[in-house]
mmCIF file of C-alpha atoms in Angstrom:
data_model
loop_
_atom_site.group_PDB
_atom_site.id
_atom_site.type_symbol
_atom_site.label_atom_id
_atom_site.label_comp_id
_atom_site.label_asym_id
_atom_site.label_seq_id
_atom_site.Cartn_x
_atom_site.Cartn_y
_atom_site.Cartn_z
ATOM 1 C CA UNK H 1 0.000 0.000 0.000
ATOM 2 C CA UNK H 2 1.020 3.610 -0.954
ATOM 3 C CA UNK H 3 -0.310 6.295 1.054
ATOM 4 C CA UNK H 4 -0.135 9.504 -1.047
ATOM 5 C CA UNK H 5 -0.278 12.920 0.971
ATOM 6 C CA UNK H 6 -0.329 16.402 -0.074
ATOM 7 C CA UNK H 7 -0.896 19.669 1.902
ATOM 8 C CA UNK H 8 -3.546 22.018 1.360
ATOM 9 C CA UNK H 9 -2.924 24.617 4.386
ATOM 10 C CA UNK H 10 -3.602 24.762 7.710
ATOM 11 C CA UNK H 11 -4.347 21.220 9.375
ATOM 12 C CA UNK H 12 -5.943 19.993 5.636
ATOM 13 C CA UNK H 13 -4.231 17.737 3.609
ATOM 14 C CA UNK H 14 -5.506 15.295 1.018
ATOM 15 C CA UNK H 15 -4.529 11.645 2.239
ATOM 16 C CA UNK H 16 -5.456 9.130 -0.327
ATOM 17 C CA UNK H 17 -4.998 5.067 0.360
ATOM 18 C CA UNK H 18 -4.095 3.615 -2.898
ATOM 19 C CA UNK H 19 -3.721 -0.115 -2.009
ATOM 20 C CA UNK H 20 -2.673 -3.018 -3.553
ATOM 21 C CA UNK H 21 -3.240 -5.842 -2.412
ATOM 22 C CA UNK H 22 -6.737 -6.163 -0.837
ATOM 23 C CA UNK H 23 -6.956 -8.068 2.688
ATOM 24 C CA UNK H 24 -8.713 -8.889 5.497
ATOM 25 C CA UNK H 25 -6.243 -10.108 7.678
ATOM 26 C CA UNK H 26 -3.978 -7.323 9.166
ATOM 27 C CA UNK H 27 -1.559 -9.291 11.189
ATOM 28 C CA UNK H 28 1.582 -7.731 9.367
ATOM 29 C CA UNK H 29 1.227 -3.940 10.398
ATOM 30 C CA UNK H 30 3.802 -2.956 12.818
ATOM 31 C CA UNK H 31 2.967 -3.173 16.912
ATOM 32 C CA UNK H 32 4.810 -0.407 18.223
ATOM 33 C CA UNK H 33 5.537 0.320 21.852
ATOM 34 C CA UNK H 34 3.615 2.553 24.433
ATOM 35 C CA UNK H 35 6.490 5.227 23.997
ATOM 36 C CA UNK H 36 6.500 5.319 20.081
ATOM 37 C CA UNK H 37 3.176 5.986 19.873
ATOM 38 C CA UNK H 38 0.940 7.722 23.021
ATOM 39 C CA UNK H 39 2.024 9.781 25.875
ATOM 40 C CA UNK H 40 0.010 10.070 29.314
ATOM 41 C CA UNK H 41 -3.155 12.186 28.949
ATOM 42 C CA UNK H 42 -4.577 12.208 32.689
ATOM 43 C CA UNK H 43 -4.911 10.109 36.016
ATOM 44 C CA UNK H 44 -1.237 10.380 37.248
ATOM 45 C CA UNK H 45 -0.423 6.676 38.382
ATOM 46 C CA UNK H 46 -3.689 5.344 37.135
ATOM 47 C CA UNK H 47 -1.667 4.941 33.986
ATOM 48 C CA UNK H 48 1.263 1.824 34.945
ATOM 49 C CA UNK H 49 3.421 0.635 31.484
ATOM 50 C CA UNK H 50 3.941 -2.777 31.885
ATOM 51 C CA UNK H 51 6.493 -5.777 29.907
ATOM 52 C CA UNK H 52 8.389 -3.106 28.423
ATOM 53 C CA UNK H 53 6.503 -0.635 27.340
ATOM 54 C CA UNK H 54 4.490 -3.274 24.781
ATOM 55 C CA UNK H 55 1.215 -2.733 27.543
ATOM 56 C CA UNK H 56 -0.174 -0.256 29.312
ATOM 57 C CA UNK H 57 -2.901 -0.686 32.483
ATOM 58 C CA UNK H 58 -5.315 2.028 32.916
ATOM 59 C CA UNK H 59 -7.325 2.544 36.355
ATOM 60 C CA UNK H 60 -10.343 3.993 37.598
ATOM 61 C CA UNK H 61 -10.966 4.468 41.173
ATOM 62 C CA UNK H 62 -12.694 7.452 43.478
ATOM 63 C CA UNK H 63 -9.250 10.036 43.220
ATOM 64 C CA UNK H 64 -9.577 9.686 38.792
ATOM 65 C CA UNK H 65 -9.899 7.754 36.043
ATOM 66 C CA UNK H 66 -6.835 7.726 33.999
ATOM 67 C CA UNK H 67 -6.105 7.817 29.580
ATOM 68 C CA UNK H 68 -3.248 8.382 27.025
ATOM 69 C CA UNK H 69 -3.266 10.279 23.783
ATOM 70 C CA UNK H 70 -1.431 9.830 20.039
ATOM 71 C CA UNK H 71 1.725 11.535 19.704
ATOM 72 C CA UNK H 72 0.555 12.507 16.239
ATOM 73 C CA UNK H 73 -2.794 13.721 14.876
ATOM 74 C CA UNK H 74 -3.749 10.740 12.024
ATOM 75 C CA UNK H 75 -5.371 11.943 9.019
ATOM 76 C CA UNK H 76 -6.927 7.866 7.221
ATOM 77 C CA UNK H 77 -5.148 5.031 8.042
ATOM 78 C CA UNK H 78 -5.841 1.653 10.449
ATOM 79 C CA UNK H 79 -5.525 1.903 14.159
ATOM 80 C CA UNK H 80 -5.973 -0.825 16.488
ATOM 81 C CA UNK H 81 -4.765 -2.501 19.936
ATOM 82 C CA UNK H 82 -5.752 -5.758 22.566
ATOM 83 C CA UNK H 83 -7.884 -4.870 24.754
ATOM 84 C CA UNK H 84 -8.867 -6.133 28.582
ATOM 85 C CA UNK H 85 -11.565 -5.310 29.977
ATOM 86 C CA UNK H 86 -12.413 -5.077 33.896
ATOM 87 C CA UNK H 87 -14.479 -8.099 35.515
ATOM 88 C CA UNK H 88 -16.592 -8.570 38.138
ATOM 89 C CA UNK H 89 -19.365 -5.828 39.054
ATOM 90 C CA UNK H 90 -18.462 -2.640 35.977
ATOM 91 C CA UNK H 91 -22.095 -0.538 36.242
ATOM 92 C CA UNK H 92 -21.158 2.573 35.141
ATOM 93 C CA UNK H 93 -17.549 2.329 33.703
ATOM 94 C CA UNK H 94 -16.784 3.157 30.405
ATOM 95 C CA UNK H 95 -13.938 2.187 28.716
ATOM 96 C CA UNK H 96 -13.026 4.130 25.667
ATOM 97 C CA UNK H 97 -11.061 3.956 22.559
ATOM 98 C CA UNK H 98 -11.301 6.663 19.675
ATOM 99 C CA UNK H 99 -10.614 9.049 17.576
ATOM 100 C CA UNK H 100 -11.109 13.262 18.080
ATOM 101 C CA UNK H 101 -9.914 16.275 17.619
ATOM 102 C CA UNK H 102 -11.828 17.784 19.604
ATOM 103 C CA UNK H 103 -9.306 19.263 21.382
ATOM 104 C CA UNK H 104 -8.667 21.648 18.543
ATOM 105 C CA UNK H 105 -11.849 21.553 16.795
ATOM 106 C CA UNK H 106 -14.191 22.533 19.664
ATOM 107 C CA UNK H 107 -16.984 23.830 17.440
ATOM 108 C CA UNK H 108 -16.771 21.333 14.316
ATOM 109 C CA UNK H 109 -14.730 18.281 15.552
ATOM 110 C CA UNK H 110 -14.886 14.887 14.547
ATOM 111 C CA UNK H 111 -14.961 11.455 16.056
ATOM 112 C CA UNK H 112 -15.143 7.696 16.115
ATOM 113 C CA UNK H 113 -15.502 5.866 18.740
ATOM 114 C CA UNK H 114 -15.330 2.290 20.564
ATOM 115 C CA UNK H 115 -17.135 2.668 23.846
ATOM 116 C CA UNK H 116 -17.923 -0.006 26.132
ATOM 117 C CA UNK H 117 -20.115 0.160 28.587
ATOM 118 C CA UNK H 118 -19.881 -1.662 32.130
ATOM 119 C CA UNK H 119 -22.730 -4.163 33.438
ATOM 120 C CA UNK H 120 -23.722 -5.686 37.046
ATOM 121 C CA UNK H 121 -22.562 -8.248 37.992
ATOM 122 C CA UNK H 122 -23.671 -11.190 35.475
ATOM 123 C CA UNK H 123 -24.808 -9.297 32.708
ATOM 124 C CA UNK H 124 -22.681 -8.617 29.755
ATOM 125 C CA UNK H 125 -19.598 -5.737 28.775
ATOM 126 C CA UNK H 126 -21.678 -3.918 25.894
ATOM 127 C CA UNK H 127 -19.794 -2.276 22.771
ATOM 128 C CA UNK H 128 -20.963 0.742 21.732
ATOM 129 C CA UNK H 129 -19.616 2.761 18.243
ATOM 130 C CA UNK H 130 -19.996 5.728 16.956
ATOM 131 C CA UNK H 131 -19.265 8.718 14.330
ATOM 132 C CA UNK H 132 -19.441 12.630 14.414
ATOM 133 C CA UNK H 133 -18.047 15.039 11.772
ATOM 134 C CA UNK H 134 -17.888 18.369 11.791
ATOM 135 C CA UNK H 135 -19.531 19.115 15.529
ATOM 136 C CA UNK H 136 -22.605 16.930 14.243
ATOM 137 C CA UNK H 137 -23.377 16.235 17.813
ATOM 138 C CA UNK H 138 -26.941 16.593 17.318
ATOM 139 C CA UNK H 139 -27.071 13.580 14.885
ATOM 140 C CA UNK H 140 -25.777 10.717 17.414
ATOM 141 C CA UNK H 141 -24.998 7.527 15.170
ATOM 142 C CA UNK H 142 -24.616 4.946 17.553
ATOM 143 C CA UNK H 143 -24.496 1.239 17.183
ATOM 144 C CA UNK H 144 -24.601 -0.816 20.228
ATOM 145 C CA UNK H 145 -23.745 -4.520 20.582
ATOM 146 C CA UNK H 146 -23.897 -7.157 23.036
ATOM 147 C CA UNK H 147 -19.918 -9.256 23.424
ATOM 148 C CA UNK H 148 -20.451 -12.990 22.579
ATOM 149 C CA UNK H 149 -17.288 -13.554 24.772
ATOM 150 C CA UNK H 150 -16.351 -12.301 28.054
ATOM 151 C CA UNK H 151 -14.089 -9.041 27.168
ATOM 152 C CA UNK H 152 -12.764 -9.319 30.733
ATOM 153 C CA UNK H 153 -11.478 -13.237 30.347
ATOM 154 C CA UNK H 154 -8.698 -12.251 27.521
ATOM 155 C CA UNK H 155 -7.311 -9.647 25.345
ATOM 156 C CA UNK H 156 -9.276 -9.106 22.608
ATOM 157 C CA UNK H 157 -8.509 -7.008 19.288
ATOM 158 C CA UNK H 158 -10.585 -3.845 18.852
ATOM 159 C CA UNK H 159 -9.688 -1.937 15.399
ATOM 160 C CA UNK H 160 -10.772 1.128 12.922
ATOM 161 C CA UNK H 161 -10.308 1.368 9.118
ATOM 162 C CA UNK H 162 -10.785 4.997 8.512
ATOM 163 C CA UNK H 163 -10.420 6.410 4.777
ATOM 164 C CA UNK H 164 -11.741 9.349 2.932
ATOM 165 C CA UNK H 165 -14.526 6.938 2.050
ATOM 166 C CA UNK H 166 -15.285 4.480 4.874
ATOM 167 C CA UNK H 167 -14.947 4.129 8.367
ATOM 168 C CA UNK H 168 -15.306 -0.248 9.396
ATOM 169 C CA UNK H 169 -15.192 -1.202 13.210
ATOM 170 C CA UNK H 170 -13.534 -4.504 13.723
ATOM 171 C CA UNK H 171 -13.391 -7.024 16.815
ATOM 172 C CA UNK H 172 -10.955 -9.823 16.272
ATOM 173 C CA UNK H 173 -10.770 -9.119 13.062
ATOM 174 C CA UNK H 174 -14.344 -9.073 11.713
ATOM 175 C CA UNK H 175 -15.768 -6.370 10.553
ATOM 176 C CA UNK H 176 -19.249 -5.812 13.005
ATOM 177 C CA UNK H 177 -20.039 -2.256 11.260
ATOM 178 C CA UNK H 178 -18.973 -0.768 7.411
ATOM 179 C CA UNK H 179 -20.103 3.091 7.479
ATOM 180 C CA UNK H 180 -19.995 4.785 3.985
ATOM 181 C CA UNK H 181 -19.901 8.195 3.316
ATOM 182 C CA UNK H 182 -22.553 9.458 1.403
ATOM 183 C CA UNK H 183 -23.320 12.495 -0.337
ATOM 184 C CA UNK H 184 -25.887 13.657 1.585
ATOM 185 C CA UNK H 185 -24.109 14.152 4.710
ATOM 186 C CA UNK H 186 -21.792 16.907 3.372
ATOM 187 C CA UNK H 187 -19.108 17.525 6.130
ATOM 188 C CA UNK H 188 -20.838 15.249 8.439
ATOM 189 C CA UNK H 189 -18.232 12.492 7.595
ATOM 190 C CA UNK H 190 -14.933 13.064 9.815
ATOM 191 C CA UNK H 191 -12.169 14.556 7.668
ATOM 192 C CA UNK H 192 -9.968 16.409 9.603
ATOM 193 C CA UNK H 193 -7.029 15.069 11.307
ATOM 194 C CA UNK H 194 -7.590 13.463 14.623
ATOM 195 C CA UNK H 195 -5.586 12.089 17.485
ATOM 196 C CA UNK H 196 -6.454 8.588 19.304
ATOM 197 C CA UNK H 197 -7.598 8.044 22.485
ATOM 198 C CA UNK H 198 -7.901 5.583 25.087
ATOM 199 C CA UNK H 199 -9.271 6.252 28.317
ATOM 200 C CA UNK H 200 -11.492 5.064 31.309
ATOM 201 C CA UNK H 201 -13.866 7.054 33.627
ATOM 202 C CA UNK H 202 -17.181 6.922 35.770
ATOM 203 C CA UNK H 203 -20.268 7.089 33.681
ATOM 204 C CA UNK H 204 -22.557 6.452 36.048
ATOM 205 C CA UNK H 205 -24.498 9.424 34.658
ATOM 206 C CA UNK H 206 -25.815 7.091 31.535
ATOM 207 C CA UNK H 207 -24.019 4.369 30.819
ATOM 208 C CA UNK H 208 -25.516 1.182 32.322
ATOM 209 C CA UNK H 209 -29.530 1.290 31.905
ATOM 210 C CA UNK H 210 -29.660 5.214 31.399
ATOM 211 C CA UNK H 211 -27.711 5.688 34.727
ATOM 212 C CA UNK H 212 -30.214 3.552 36.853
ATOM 213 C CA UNK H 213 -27.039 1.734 37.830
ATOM 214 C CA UNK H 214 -24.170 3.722 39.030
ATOM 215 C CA UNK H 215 -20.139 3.057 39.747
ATOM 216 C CA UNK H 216 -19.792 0.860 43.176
ATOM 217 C CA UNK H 217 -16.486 1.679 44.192
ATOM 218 C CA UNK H 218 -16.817 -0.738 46.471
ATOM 219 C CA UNK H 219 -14.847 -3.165 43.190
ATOM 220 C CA UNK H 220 -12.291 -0.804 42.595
ATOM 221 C CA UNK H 221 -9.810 -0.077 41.361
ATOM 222 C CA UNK H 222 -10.910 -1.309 37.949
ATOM 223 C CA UNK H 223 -8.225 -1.870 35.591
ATOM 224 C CA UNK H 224 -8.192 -2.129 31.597
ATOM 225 C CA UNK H 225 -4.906 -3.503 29.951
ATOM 226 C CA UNK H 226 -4.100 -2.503 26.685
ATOM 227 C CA UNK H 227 -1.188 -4.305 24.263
ATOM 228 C CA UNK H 228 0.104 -4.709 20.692
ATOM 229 C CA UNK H 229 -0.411 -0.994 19.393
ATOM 230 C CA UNK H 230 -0.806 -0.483 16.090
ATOM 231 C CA UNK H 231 -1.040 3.284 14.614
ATOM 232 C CA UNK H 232 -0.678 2.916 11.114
ATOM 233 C CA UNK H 233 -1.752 6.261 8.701
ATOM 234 C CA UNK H 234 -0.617 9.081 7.673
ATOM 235 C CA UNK H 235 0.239 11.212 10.502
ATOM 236 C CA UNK H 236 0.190 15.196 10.520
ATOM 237 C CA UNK H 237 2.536 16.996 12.492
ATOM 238 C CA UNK H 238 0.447 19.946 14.245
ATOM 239 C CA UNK H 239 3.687 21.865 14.548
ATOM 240 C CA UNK H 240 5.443 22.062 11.243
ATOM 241 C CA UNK H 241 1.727 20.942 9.797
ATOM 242 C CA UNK H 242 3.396 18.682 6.896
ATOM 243 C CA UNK H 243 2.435 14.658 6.914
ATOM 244 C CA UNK H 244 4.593 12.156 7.554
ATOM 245 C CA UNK H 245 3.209 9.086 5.741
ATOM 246 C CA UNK H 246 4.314 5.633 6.553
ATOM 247 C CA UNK H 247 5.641 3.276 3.487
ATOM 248 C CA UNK H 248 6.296 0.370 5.500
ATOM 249 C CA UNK H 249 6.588 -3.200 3.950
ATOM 250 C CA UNK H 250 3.433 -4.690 6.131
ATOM 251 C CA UNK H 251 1.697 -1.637 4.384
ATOM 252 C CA UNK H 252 -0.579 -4.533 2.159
ATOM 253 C CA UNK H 253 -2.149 -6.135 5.175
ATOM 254 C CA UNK H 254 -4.541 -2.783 5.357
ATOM 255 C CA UNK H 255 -8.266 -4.274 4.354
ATOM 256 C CA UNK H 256 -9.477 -1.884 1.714
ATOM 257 C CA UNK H 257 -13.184 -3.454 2.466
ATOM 258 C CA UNK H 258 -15.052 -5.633 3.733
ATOM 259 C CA UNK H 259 -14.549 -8.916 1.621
ATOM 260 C CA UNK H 260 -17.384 -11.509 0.986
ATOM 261 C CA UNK H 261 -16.932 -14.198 3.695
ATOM 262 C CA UNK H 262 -16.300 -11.231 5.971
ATOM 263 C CA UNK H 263 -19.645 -9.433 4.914
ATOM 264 C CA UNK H 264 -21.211 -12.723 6.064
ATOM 265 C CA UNK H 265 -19.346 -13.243 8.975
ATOM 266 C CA UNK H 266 -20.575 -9.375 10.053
ATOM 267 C CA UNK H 267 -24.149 -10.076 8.713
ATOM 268 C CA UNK H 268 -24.182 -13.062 11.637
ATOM 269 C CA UNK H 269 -22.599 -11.052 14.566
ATOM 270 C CA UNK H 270 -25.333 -7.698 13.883
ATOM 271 C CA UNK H 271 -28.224 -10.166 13.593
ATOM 272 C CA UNK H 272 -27.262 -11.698 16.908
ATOM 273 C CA UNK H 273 -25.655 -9.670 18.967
ATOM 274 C CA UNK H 274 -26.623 -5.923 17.590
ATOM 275 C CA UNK H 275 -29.211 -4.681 20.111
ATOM 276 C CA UNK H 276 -29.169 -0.961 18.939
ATOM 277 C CA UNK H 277 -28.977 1.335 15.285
ATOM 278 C CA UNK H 278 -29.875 5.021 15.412
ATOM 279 C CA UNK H 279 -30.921 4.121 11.823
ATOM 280 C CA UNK H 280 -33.965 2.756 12.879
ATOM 281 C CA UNK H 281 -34.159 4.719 16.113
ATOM 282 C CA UNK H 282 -38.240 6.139 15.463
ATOM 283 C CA UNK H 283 -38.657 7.466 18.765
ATOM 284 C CA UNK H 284 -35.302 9.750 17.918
ATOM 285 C CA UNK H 285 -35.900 10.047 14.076
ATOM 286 C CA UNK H 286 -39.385 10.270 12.234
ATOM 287 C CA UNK H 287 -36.988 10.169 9.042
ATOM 288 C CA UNK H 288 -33.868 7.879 9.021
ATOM 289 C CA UNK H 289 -31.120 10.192 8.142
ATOM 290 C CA UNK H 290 -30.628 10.647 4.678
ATOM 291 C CA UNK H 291 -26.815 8.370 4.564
ATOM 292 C CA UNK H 292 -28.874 4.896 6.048
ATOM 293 C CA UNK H 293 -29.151 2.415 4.216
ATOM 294 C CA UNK H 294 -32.303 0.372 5.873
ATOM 295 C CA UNK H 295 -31.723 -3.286 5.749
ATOM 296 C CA UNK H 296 -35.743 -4.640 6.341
ATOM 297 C CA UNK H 297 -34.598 -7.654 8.054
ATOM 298 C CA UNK H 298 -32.764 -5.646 11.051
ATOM 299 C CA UNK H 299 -35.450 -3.497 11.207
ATOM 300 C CA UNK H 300 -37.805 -6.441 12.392
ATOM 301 C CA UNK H 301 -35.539 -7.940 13.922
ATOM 302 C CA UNK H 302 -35.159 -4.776 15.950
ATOM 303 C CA UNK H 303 -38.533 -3.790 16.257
ATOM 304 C CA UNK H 304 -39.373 -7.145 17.875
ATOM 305 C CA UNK H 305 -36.671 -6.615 19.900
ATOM 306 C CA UNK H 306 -37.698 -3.016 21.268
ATOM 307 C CA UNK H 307 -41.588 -2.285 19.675
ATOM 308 C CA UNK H 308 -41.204 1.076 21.867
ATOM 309 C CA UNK H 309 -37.804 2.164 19.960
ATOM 310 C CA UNK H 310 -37.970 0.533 17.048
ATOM 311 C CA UNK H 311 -41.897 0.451 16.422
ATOM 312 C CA UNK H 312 -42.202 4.061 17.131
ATOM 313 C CA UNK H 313 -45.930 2.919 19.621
ATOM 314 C CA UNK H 314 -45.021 5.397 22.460
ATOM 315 C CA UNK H 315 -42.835 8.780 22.313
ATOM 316 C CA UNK H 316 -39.706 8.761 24.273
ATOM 317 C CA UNK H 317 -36.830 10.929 24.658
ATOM 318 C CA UNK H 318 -33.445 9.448 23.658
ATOM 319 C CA UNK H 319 -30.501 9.600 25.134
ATOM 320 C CA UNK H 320 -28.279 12.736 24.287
ATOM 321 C CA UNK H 321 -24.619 12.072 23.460
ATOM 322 C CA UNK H 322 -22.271 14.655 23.538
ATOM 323 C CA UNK H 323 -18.567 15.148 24.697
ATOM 324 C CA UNK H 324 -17.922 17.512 27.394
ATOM 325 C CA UNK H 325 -14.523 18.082 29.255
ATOM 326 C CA UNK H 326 -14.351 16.796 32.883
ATOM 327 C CA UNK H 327 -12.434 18.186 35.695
ATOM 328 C CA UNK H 328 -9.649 15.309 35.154
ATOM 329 C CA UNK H 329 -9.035 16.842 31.753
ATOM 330 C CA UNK H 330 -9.733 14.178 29.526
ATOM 331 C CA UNK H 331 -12.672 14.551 27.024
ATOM 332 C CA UNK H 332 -15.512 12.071 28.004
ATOM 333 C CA UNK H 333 -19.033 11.041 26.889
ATOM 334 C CA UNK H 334 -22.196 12.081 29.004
#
């Protein structure tokens, strides 16, 4: 693979992925360590580097939660990591790892996001994704999943393919949600450069049954272990603002889509374990918006799931999602 960068001013450059070989295994990108790639973003020594700098535990107890940041601001590429999640009783912690630039875009910034959101004790971890561009806060475009594996048993490999085209969310290597951009959403679609994220912090606000079910800090600390980075794209430097595009040899194992036996593979895990689509969200939109594609068979499946949400019978409010900027620093979801 050839990524091809050229500046335009400013933070905008056009990053194109012109890729050879097409693939859905990704095994071959570089892992780098802790230190190559992220630096400490908040919760003093609720960050701990472990074996070497090749993993990194992050802690949330009643003092903080704790996160790291990209050195770099990415604009396309493939960004992953293993992931561990805290066991036992979780209500209201939230785990994240993403993509913003929020930091410098506080009017019109862009995101995507892996959330996942904390249970009591004997219910299930739940994933959560989602997409902003250009401070569409007001559109929320959240997926939500239920794990078919205990997240807190093993490490497990959470990724995002994110070109000027397509954003996919992958968990072990299957793809579990292809989002297109489409004409209609003009500068909805994130295109700016953005930094990654990883963090974890008390959501007890929302998180586990619309905040009915708060932190217990009775369990912590809880502790999330991350390993086996991978930042692959083409990075911008927000100093000298020129990008530094990576060439590598292991370039090729990038997935430029999602391939036929993956497509079915994906088609499985949202008919089983997808328990949420803003897409067919009526009590939120009386109009899909315009870049949905409805697929009739999740929409029954979902509407038998939740009539209320999915059937439109009774008038609710949804949940808002927005970012806001906690006393710790970080930049969390309420």
């Amino acid at each position: 693979m050839k990524m091809v960068c050229s500046y335009l001013g400013g933070f905008l450059f056009l990053c194109s992925l012109l890729v050879a070989l097409a693939s859905g295994s990704h095994g071959n990108l570089p892992i780098i360590s802790f230190d190559e790639g992220y630096t400490h973003l908040f919760g003093d020594n609720n960050l701990v580097i472990h074996r070497d700098g090749k993993a990194v535990h992050l802690s949330l107890d009643e003092r903080t939660g704790s996160g790291f940041v990209s050195h770099d601001l990415y604009l396309h590429g493939f960004f992953s990591a293993k992931i561990k999640l805290p066991s036992d009783y979780t209500a209201g912690v939230v785990v994240a790892f993403y993509m913003s630039n929020g930091d410098i875009f506080e009017r019109n910034h862009d995101e995507i996001d892996f959330e996942f959101l904390g249970n009591i004790r004997g219910k299930d971890w739940r994933i959560q994704t989602n997409i902003y561009g250009n401070g569409s806060t007001n559109v929320g475009r959240e997926e939500r999943y239920n794990l078919w594996f205990d997240p807190s048993d093993d490490f497990h490999q959470y990724s995002i393919l994110w070109t000027e085209s397509q954003i996919i969310f992958y968990v072990d290597n299957i793809p579990i949600r292809e989002f297109k951009r489409n004409a209609s959403m003009g500068g909805d679609f994130p295109s700016k450069p953005m930094s990654l994220y990883a963090t974890i912090w008390d959501g007890s606000n929302w998180a586990t049954n619309g905040g009915k079910y708060r932190v217990n800090y009775k369990y912590a600390p809880y502790v999330t272990e991350f390993s086996e980075f991978v930042l692959h794209g083409c990075a911008v430097d927000p100093v000298e603002q020129y990008a530094k595009c990576d060439n590598t040899h292991g370039s090729q194992a990038i997935p430029t889509g999602v391939t036929p036996s993956q497509r079915t593979k994906m088609d499985s895990i949202r008919r089983k374990h997808m328990t949420y689509s803003y897409c067919y969200d009526l009590t939120r939109y009386k109009v899909p918006p315009m870049e949905c594609v409805i697929n009739p068979q999740e929409a029954e499946r979902l509407k038998a799931f939740d009539p209320v949400t999915f059937g439109g019978g009774r008038r609710r409010h949804g949940k808002r999602h927005h970012r806001s900027h906690s006393s710790s620093g970080q930049t969390i979801s309420i």
